[in-house]
């Protein structure tokens, strides 16, 4: 079936799914929204509530309805939010959701692929990178059409933290958080700048009275989302807007560059894992996965992230074969390359 431009399917009508529904209406980029939820009454309530907002200015006059997986057949984008989220008390580790959400993702994907392999799938559920990998590998979904919000929200949090320190709008901060949406995410500090001012010149240029503590910023970026869970019981606004940012980029064919979780296909010598790297996003999904220059610390952090995610996959689920990973070291200073080899054998059982 031909893809219907402007059609969005949201799977899951919980706190994140409903936040995405309400946020995307304000962006005026979709004209047909279908909500799928196990509890249809809950979905109907969210749909009715959101539909009334279309009468206000700046809200899209979109068709909003409750549907089923058949509605995925001509969808341009499917956003996956189904499954439990981390709760107060166990919010320090997204991996506690692993077993249950792998089962839910597998069930949802088995229903989606009955009707389409053309829709672009955006995963929001955790543990995000593992679920992106499982969904793509188990169902052989096109790699350029399945992604996760990944470190897009982590990047927004980092930019906000650093912008506040320097006294500038966070939107003027250029810097990505890469890797896992979780404990092994990292910041390639050699690429961080504000309007071309490199990170090591921030104290002087912005007249800061204290030296910027990179470790403190990294720790705050990693834990602030978990702190939100402890304070209000869940996160919704930030992750919803991250998903909506991707929906808008796809609908508008923006070809913008944002960090999202994708299954790697040889970038930095890595395969058989999903994590966040800067990607060019267009109406086709992932146009390009970019390899930005990493200094020695960034390369080490990246390798640690890859090893961690592959270990999780080995312990819980999937690898098609024995894999040898060769990670090139890249540095903008000496421009020399060395390599580190990591050998892993992984067994997948669904």
mmCIF file of C-alpha atoms in Angstrom:
data_model
loop_
_atom_site.group_PDB
_atom_site.id
_atom_site.type_symbol
_atom_site.label_atom_id
_atom_site.label_comp_id
_atom_site.label_asym_id
_atom_site.label_seq_id
_atom_site.Cartn_x
_atom_site.Cartn_y
_atom_site.Cartn_z
ATOM 1 C CA UNK A 1 0.000 0.000 0.000
ATOM 2 C CA UNK A 2 1.245 3.478 -0.863
ATOM 3 C CA UNK A 3 2.491 5.500 2.107
ATOM 4 C CA UNK A 4 0.150 8.330 3.059
ATOM 5 C CA UNK A 5 2.186 11.478 3.569
ATOM 6 C CA UNK A 6 1.382 13.120 6.893
ATOM 7 C CA UNK A 7 0.037 9.997 8.583
ATOM 8 C CA UNK A 8 1.383 9.220 12.055
ATOM 9 C CA UNK A 9 0.632 6.145 14.159
ATOM 10 C CA UNK A 10 1.353 6.335 17.901
ATOM 11 C CA UNK A 11 1.573 2.966 19.653
ATOM 12 C CA UNK A 12 0.874 3.370 23.355
ATOM 13 C CA UNK A 13 -1.431 5.918 24.998
ATOM 14 C CA UNK A 14 0.345 6.240 28.314
ATOM 15 C CA UNK A 15 2.007 9.362 29.662
ATOM 16 C CA UNK A 16 4.610 9.555 26.893
ATOM 17 C CA UNK A 17 2.273 8.576 24.070
ATOM 18 C CA UNK A 18 -0.333 11.152 25.112
ATOM 19 C CA UNK A 19 2.378 13.812 25.501
ATOM 20 C CA UNK A 20 3.558 13.075 21.953
ATOM 21 C CA UNK A 21 -0.019 13.330 20.677
ATOM 22 C CA UNK A 22 -0.514 16.748 22.242
ATOM 23 C CA UNK A 23 2.923 18.081 21.299
ATOM 24 C CA UNK A 24 2.769 17.034 17.650
ATOM 25 C CA UNK A 25 -0.530 18.863 17.148
ATOM 26 C CA UNK A 26 1.202 22.155 18.020
ATOM 27 C CA UNK A 27 3.847 21.567 15.339
ATOM 28 C CA UNK A 28 1.447 21.424 12.377
ATOM 29 C CA UNK A 29 3.345 18.697 10.541
ATOM 30 C CA UNK A 30 0.784 15.858 10.457
ATOM 31 C CA UNK A 31 -2.774 15.634 9.191
ATOM 32 C CA UNK A 32 -3.764 12.094 10.184
ATOM 33 C CA UNK A 33 -3.034 10.594 13.618
ATOM 34 C CA UNK A 34 -3.961 7.094 14.756
ATOM 35 C CA UNK A 35 -3.497 5.973 18.368
ATOM 36 C CA UNK A 36 -3.168 2.256 19.121
ATOM 37 C CA UNK A 37 -3.423 1.069 22.703
ATOM 38 C CA UNK A 38 -4.228 -2.207 24.445
ATOM 39 C CA UNK A 39 -6.865 -0.383 26.507
ATOM 40 C CA UNK A 40 -8.997 1.189 23.797
ATOM 41 C CA UNK A 41 -11.013 3.249 26.278
ATOM 42 C CA UNK A 42 -7.817 4.939 27.471
ATOM 43 C CA UNK A 43 -6.847 5.644 23.872
ATOM 44 C CA UNK A 44 -10.315 7.005 23.109
ATOM 45 C CA UNK A 45 -10.144 9.319 26.104
ATOM 46 C CA UNK A 46 -6.783 10.714 24.986
ATOM 47 C CA UNK A 47 -8.019 11.109 21.407
ATOM 48 C CA UNK A 48 -11.188 12.943 22.432
ATOM 49 C CA UNK A 49 -9.289 15.232 24.780
ATOM 50 C CA UNK A 50 -6.644 16.068 22.173
ATOM 51 C CA UNK A 51 -9.178 16.518 19.372
ATOM 52 C CA UNK A 52 -10.772 19.469 21.149
ATOM 53 C CA UNK A 53 -7.475 21.371 21.034
ATOM 54 C CA UNK A 54 -7.592 21.467 17.233
ATOM 55 C CA UNK A 55 -10.162 24.278 17.524
ATOM 56 C CA UNK A 56 -7.488 26.601 18.920
ATOM 57 C CA UNK A 57 -4.993 28.638 16.945
ATOM 58 C CA UNK A 58 -1.582 27.093 16.280
ATOM 59 C CA UNK A 59 -2.976 23.563 16.505
ATOM 60 C CA UNK A 60 -3.114 21.331 13.443
ATOM 61 C CA UNK A 61 -6.568 20.577 12.064
ATOM 62 C CA UNK A 62 -5.664 16.903 11.967
ATOM 63 C CA UNK A 63 -7.830 13.820 11.935
ATOM 64 C CA UNK A 64 -7.285 11.970 15.244
ATOM 65 C CA UNK A 65 -8.741 8.552 15.931
ATOM 66 C CA UNK A 66 -8.267 5.249 17.732
ATOM 67 C CA UNK A 67 -7.144 2.462 15.433
ATOM 68 C CA UNK A 68 -5.429 -0.887 15.142
ATOM 69 C CA UNK A 69 -2.331 -2.295 13.494
ATOM 70 C CA UNK A 70 -4.022 -2.357 10.085
ATOM 71 C CA UNK A 71 -3.643 1.432 10.196
ATOM 72 C CA UNK A 72 0.133 0.997 9.958
ATOM 73 C CA UNK A 73 -0.230 -0.177 6.347
ATOM 74 C CA UNK A 74 -0.021 3.316 4.824
ATOM 75 C CA UNK A 75 1.554 5.194 7.742
ATOM 76 C CA UNK A 76 4.521 7.433 7.038
ATOM 77 C CA UNK A 77 5.776 7.270 10.642
ATOM 78 C CA UNK A 78 5.122 4.934 13.571
ATOM 79 C CA UNK A 79 6.165 6.036 17.063
ATOM 80 C CA UNK A 80 6.592 3.184 19.529
ATOM 81 C CA UNK A 81 5.954 4.104 23.180
ATOM 82 C CA UNK A 82 4.365 0.884 24.489
ATOM 83 C CA UNK A 83 5.707 -0.877 27.567
ATOM 84 C CA UNK A 84 6.373 0.030 31.185
ATOM 85 C CA UNK A 85 8.687 2.869 32.146
ATOM 86 C CA UNK A 86 11.118 3.073 35.020
ATOM 87 C CA UNK A 87 9.474 3.872 38.344
ATOM 88 C CA UNK A 88 10.545 5.739 41.461
ATOM 89 C CA UNK A 89 12.699 3.430 43.536
ATOM 90 C CA UNK A 90 14.231 1.577 40.575
ATOM 91 C CA UNK A 91 14.863 4.566 38.352
ATOM 92 C CA UNK A 92 18.653 4.380 38.419
ATOM 93 C CA UNK A 93 18.840 1.788 35.657
ATOM 94 C CA UNK A 94 16.756 1.586 32.473
ATOM 95 C CA UNK A 95 17.923 -2.009 32.002
ATOM 96 C CA UNK A 96 15.424 -3.191 34.637
ATOM 97 C CA UNK A 97 12.860 -2.983 31.818
ATOM 98 C CA UNK A 98 14.855 -5.229 29.508
ATOM 99 C CA UNK A 99 13.079 -8.587 29.585
ATOM 100 C CA UNK A 100 9.532 -7.244 29.629
ATOM 101 C CA UNK A 101 10.039 -4.602 26.971
ATOM 102 C CA UNK A 102 11.899 -6.928 24.597
ATOM 103 C CA UNK A 103 8.828 -9.173 24.698
ATOM 104 C CA UNK A 104 6.513 -6.211 24.084
ATOM 105 C CA UNK A 105 8.678 -4.855 21.260
ATOM 106 C CA UNK A 106 8.758 -8.282 19.605
ATOM 107 C CA UNK A 107 4.980 -8.563 19.836
ATOM 108 C CA UNK A 108 4.418 -5.068 18.426
ATOM 109 C CA UNK A 109 6.915 -5.547 15.593
ATOM 110 C CA UNK A 110 5.347 -8.869 14.605
ATOM 111 C CA UNK A 111 2.065 -6.994 14.106
ATOM 112 C CA UNK A 112 3.609 -4.019 12.288
ATOM 113 C CA UNK A 113 5.475 -6.093 9.684
ATOM 114 C CA UNK A 114 2.251 -7.842 8.690
ATOM 115 C CA UNK A 115 1.214 -4.541 7.134
ATOM 116 C CA UNK A 116 4.331 -2.518 6.334
ATOM 117 C CA UNK A 117 8.088 -2.327 6.096
ATOM 118 C CA UNK A 118 7.870 1.124 4.515
ATOM 119 C CA UNK A 119 6.936 3.198 7.558
ATOM 120 C CA UNK A 120 9.692 4.907 9.522
ATOM 121 C CA UNK A 121 9.655 3.561 13.082
ATOM 122 C CA UNK A 122 10.784 5.775 15.974
ATOM 123 C CA UNK A 123 11.293 3.909 19.239
ATOM 124 C CA UNK A 124 10.938 5.746 22.544
ATOM 125 C CA UNK A 125 10.684 2.761 24.916
ATOM 126 C CA UNK A 126 13.584 1.687 27.150
ATOM 127 C CA UNK A 127 16.167 0.230 27.193
ATOM 128 C CA UNK A 128 16.128 2.149 23.958
ATOM 129 C CA UNK A 129 19.235 1.007 22.091
ATOM 130 C CA UNK A 130 18.674 -2.673 22.837
ATOM 131 C CA UNK A 131 15.082 -2.460 21.600
ATOM 132 C CA UNK A 132 16.112 -0.707 18.373
ATOM 133 C CA UNK A 133 18.649 -3.455 17.708
ATOM 134 C CA UNK A 134 16.259 -6.311 18.498
ATOM 135 C CA UNK A 135 13.465 -4.809 16.379
ATOM 136 C CA UNK A 136 15.724 -4.320 13.375
ATOM 137 C CA UNK A 137 17.590 -7.617 13.554
ATOM 138 C CA UNK A 138 14.801 -9.992 14.494
ATOM 139 C CA UNK A 139 12.393 -8.647 11.890
ATOM 140 C CA UNK A 140 14.956 -7.620 9.245
ATOM 141 C CA UNK A 141 13.407 -4.156 9.131
ATOM 142 C CA UNK A 142 15.205 -1.721 6.789
ATOM 143 C CA UNK A 143 18.047 -0.166 8.783
ATOM 144 C CA UNK A 144 17.385 3.306 7.439
ATOM 145 C CA UNK A 145 13.759 3.184 8.573
ATOM 146 C CA UNK A 146 14.116 2.233 12.231
ATOM 147 C CA UNK A 147 15.653 4.503 14.850
ATOM 148 C CA UNK A 148 15.288 5.578 18.449
ATOM 149 C CA UNK A 149 15.206 8.975 20.102
ATOM 150 C CA UNK A 150 18.474 7.867 21.699
ATOM 151 C CA UNK A 151 20.690 10.644 23.022
ATOM 152 C CA UNK A 152 18.690 13.433 21.389
ATOM 153 C CA UNK A 153 17.134 14.237 24.765
ATOM 154 C CA UNK A 154 20.468 13.734 26.549
ATOM 155 C CA UNK A 155 21.965 16.234 24.097
ATOM 156 C CA UNK A 156 19.210 18.762 24.848
ATOM 157 C CA UNK A 157 19.851 18.338 28.569
ATOM 158 C CA UNK A 158 23.597 18.784 28.067
ATOM 159 C CA UNK A 159 23.119 21.891 25.931
ATOM 160 C CA UNK A 160 20.802 23.379 28.566
ATOM 161 C CA UNK A 161 23.273 22.689 31.392
ATOM 162 C CA UNK A 162 26.223 24.145 29.483
ATOM 163 C CA UNK A 163 24.203 27.088 28.172
ATOM 164 C CA UNK A 164 23.182 28.010 31.720
ATOM 165 C CA UNK A 165 26.807 27.866 32.888
ATOM 166 C CA UNK A 166 27.939 30.165 30.077
ATOM 167 C CA UNK A 167 24.883 32.421 30.258
ATOM 168 C CA UNK A 168 23.693 31.779 26.703
ATOM 169 C CA UNK A 169 20.655 30.251 25.033
ATOM 170 C CA UNK A 170 20.997 26.460 24.961
ATOM 171 C CA UNK A 171 20.181 26.550 21.240
ATOM 172 C CA UNK A 172 23.528 28.282 20.634
ATOM 173 C CA UNK A 173 25.463 25.372 22.132
ATOM 174 C CA UNK A 174 26.814 22.909 19.580
ATOM 175 C CA UNK A 175 27.674 19.582 21.125
ATOM 176 C CA UNK A 176 26.365 16.041 21.036
ATOM 177 C CA UNK A 177 25.916 13.354 23.632
ATOM 178 C CA UNK A 178 26.640 10.048 21.896
ATOM 179 C CA UNK A 179 26.469 6.318 22.573
ATOM 180 C CA UNK A 180 23.919 4.633 24.806
ATOM 181 C CA UNK A 181 20.796 6.327 26.082
ATOM 182 C CA UNK A 182 21.907 5.309 29.540
ATOM 183 C CA UNK A 183 24.893 4.819 31.795
ATOM 184 C CA UNK A 184 27.638 4.682 29.134
ATOM 185 C CA UNK A 185 26.630 7.780 27.166
ATOM 186 C CA UNK A 186 29.511 10.190 26.618
ATOM 187 C CA UNK A 187 30.329 13.693 25.410
ATOM 188 C CA UNK A 188 33.029 14.150 22.733
ATOM 189 C CA UNK A 189 34.332 17.373 24.246
ATOM 190 C CA UNK A 190 36.663 18.077 21.333
ATOM 191 C CA UNK A 191 33.596 18.848 19.187
ATOM 192 C CA UNK A 192 31.769 21.101 21.685
ATOM 193 C CA UNK A 193 31.554 24.803 20.802
ATOM 194 C CA UNK A 194 29.383 27.899 21.044
ATOM 195 C CA UNK A 195 29.227 29.868 17.765
ATOM 196 C CA UNK A 196 32.651 28.503 16.892
ATOM 197 C CA UNK A 197 34.237 29.203 20.282
ATOM 198 C CA UNK A 198 35.888 25.956 21.336
ATOM 199 C CA UNK A 199 35.197 24.448 24.740
ATOM 200 C CA UNK A 200 38.658 25.165 26.161
ATOM 201 C CA UNK A 201 38.095 28.907 25.574
ATOM 202 C CA UNK A 202 34.736 29.130 27.349
ATOM 203 C CA UNK A 203 36.082 30.391 30.690
ATOM 204 C CA UNK A 204 37.851 33.309 29.028
ATOM 205 C CA UNK A 205 35.222 34.221 26.426
ATOM 206 C CA UNK A 206 32.246 34.040 28.791
ATOM 207 C CA UNK A 207 34.154 35.500 31.751
ATOM 208 C CA UNK A 208 33.454 32.547 34.028
ATOM 209 C CA UNK A 209 34.781 32.757 37.572
ATOM 210 C CA UNK A 210 35.160 28.987 37.962
ATOM 211 C CA UNK A 211 36.654 26.321 35.736
ATOM 212 C CA UNK A 212 34.005 24.200 34.024
ATOM 213 C CA UNK A 213 33.849 20.744 35.596
ATOM 214 C CA UNK A 214 33.313 18.293 32.731
ATOM 215 C CA UNK A 215 32.733 15.311 35.010
ATOM 216 C CA UNK A 216 30.064 17.189 36.966
ATOM 217 C CA UNK A 217 28.254 18.177 33.768
ATOM 218 C CA UNK A 218 28.387 14.611 32.447
ATOM 219 C CA UNK A 219 27.025 13.211 35.702
ATOM 220 C CA UNK A 220 24.203 15.759 35.851
ATOM 221 C CA UNK A 221 23.269 15.040 32.245
ATOM 222 C CA UNK A 222 23.116 11.303 32.959
ATOM 223 C CA UNK A 223 21.131 11.508 36.185
ATOM 224 C CA UNK A 224 18.740 14.427 35.732
ATOM 225 C CA UNK A 225 16.163 12.326 33.892
ATOM 226 C CA UNK A 226 16.273 9.725 36.636
ATOM 227 C CA UNK A 227 15.932 12.512 39.198
ATOM 228 C CA UNK A 228 12.776 13.669 37.403
ATOM 229 C CA UNK A 229 11.319 10.175 37.774
ATOM 230 C CA UNK A 230 11.986 10.246 41.513
ATOM 231 C CA UNK A 231 10.400 13.707 41.801
ATOM 232 C CA UNK A 232 7.273 13.432 39.631
ATOM 233 C CA UNK A 233 7.005 9.691 39.027
ATOM 234 C CA UNK A 234 7.802 9.664 35.299
ATOM 235 C CA UNK A 235 9.290 11.676 32.446
ATOM 236 C CA UNK A 236 7.164 12.797 29.520
ATOM 237 C CA UNK A 237 7.695 16.344 28.224
ATOM 238 C CA UNK A 238 11.320 16.095 27.135
ATOM 239 C CA UNK A 239 11.135 12.672 25.522
ATOM 240 C CA UNK A 240 7.849 13.562 23.814
ATOM 241 C CA UNK A 241 9.359 16.653 22.226
ATOM 242 C CA UNK A 242 12.406 14.607 21.171
ATOM 243 C CA UNK A 243 10.123 12.211 19.298
ATOM 244 C CA UNK A 244 8.155 15.101 17.813
ATOM 245 C CA UNK A 245 11.365 16.764 16.650
ATOM 246 C CA UNK A 246 12.142 13.635 14.637
ATOM 247 C CA UNK A 247 8.593 13.400 13.284
ATOM 248 C CA UNK A 248 8.835 17.011 12.108
ATOM 249 C CA UNK A 249 12.257 16.466 10.522
ATOM 250 C CA UNK A 250 10.927 13.502 8.565
ATOM 251 C CA UNK A 251 7.652 15.136 7.534
ATOM 252 C CA UNK A 252 9.455 18.290 6.384
ATOM 253 C CA UNK A 253 12.342 16.410 4.744
ATOM 254 C CA UNK A 254 14.666 18.676 6.728
ATOM 255 C CA UNK A 255 17.932 16.739 6.315
ATOM 256 C CA UNK A 256 18.917 18.026 9.743
ATOM 257 C CA UNK A 257 21.676 16.406 11.805
ATOM 258 C CA UNK A 258 20.676 15.030 15.199
ATOM 259 C CA UNK A 259 21.966 12.208 17.418
ATOM 260 C CA UNK A 260 19.640 9.200 17.248
ATOM 261 C CA UNK A 261 19.961 5.500 17.988
ATOM 262 C CA UNK A 262 20.598 3.419 14.865
ATOM 263 C CA UNK A 263 21.998 -0.013 14.051
ATOM 264 C CA UNK A 264 25.581 0.604 12.966
ATOM 265 C CA UNK A 265 26.782 -0.664 9.619
ATOM 266 C CA UNK A 266 30.553 -0.317 9.864
ATOM 267 C CA UNK A 267 30.824 3.191 11.299
ATOM 268 C CA UNK A 268 34.063 3.383 13.323
ATOM 269 C CA UNK A 269 34.511 -0.272 12.355
ATOM 270 C CA UNK A 270 31.462 -1.315 14.410
ATOM 271 C CA UNK A 271 28.552 -3.570 13.462
ATOM 272 C CA UNK A 272 25.863 -5.510 15.315
ATOM 273 C CA UNK A 273 24.931 -2.894 17.891
ATOM 274 C CA UNK A 274 22.587 0.100 18.070
ATOM 275 C CA UNK A 275 23.636 3.383 19.658
ATOM 276 C CA UNK A 276 23.435 7.099 18.996
ATOM 277 C CA UNK A 277 25.582 8.882 16.441
ATOM 278 C CA UNK A 278 24.849 12.100 14.520
ATOM 279 C CA UNK A 279 22.534 11.239 11.621
ATOM 280 C CA UNK A 280 21.065 13.114 8.671
ATOM 281 C CA UNK A 281 17.271 12.816 8.954
ATOM 282 C CA UNK A 282 15.054 13.152 5.885
ATOM 283 C CA UNK A 283 11.704 11.936 4.584
ATOM 284 C CA UNK A 284 13.432 8.617 3.908
ATOM 285 C CA UNK A 285 14.480 8.166 7.538
ATOM 286 C CA UNK A 286 18.232 7.854 8.108
ATOM 287 C CA UNK A 287 20.008 9.381 5.102
ATOM 288 C CA UNK A 288 23.511 9.183 6.550
ATOM 289 C CA UNK A 289 25.255 8.123 9.753
ATOM 290 C CA UNK A 290 28.144 10.500 10.397
ATOM 291 C CA UNK A 291 31.527 9.721 11.940
ATOM 292 C CA UNK A 292 32.702 12.823 13.756
ATOM 293 C CA UNK A 293 36.360 13.041 14.835
ATOM 294 C CA UNK A 294 36.914 11.620 18.312
ATOM 295 C CA UNK A 295 39.947 12.388 20.441
ATOM 296 C CA UNK A 296 41.612 9.698 22.552
ATOM 297 C CA UNK A 297 39.161 10.071 25.446
ATOM 298 C CA UNK A 298 36.157 10.066 23.121
ATOM 299 C CA UNK A 299 37.417 6.938 21.395
ATOM 300 C CA UNK A 300 37.893 5.197 24.736
ATOM 301 C CA UNK A 301 34.400 6.232 25.883
ATOM 302 C CA UNK A 302 32.913 5.026 22.611
ATOM 303 C CA UNK A 303 34.601 1.656 22.859
ATOM 304 C CA UNK A 304 33.408 1.257 26.456
ATOM 305 C CA UNK A 305 29.842 1.995 25.340
ATOM 306 C CA UNK A 306 30.011 -0.549 22.500
ATOM 307 C CA UNK A 307 31.431 -3.229 24.789
ATOM 308 C CA UNK A 308 28.729 -2.591 27.389
ATOM 309 C CA UNK A 309 25.846 -2.793 24.915
ATOM 310 C CA UNK A 310 27.229 -5.933 23.291
ATOM 311 C CA UNK A 311 27.620 -7.536 26.702
ATOM 312 C CA UNK A 312 23.967 -6.785 27.467
ATOM 313 C CA UNK A 313 22.950 -8.345 24.155
ATOM 314 C CA UNK A 314 25.116 -11.367 24.852
ATOM 315 C CA UNK A 315 23.563 -11.884 28.266
ATOM 316 C CA UNK A 316 19.954 -11.381 27.240
ATOM 317 C CA UNK A 317 19.291 -11.861 23.650
ATOM 318 C CA UNK A 318 20.879 -11.589 20.255
ATOM 319 C CA UNK A 319 23.895 -11.805 17.992
ATOM 320 C CA UNK A 320 23.877 -13.425 14.573
ATOM 321 C CA UNK A 321 27.454 -14.665 14.802
ATOM 322 C CA UNK A 322 30.810 -14.341 16.483
ATOM 323 C CA UNK A 323 32.009 -10.803 15.954
ATOM 324 C CA UNK A 324 35.375 -9.083 15.912
ATOM 325 C CA UNK A 325 35.209 -5.341 16.444
ATOM 326 C CA UNK A 326 37.961 -3.026 15.248
ATOM 327 C CA UNK A 327 37.605 0.530 16.463
ATOM 328 C CA UNK A 328 39.780 3.150 14.756
ATOM 329 C CA UNK A 329 41.119 5.864 17.001
ATOM 330 C CA UNK A 330 40.606 9.293 15.526
ATOM 331 C CA UNK A 331 42.192 12.491 16.730
ATOM 332 C CA UNK A 332 42.229 15.955 15.249
ATOM 333 C CA UNK A 333 45.594 16.673 16.858
ATOM 334 C CA UNK A 334 48.015 14.095 15.483
ATOM 335 C CA UNK A 335 45.772 12.499 12.824
ATOM 336 C CA UNK A 336 47.233 9.085 13.521
ATOM 337 C CA UNK A 337 45.160 5.929 13.742
ATOM 338 C CA UNK A 338 45.585 2.958 15.962
ATOM 339 C CA UNK A 339 43.128 0.181 16.542
ATOM 340 C CA UNK A 340 41.796 -1.831 19.399
ATOM 341 C CA UNK A 341 40.235 -5.242 18.844
ATOM 342 C CA UNK A 342 37.446 -6.546 21.007
ATOM 343 C CA UNK A 343 36.268 -10.128 20.503
ATOM 344 C CA UNK A 344 32.804 -11.164 21.582
ATOM 345 C CA UNK A 345 30.704 -14.247 21.085
ATOM 346 C CA UNK A 346 26.994 -13.682 21.668
ATOM 347 C CA UNK A 347 24.023 -15.999 21.684
ATOM 348 C CA UNK A 348 20.479 -14.818 21.124
ATOM 349 C CA UNK A 349 17.449 -16.620 22.504
ATOM 350 C CA UNK A 350 13.965 -15.121 22.122
#
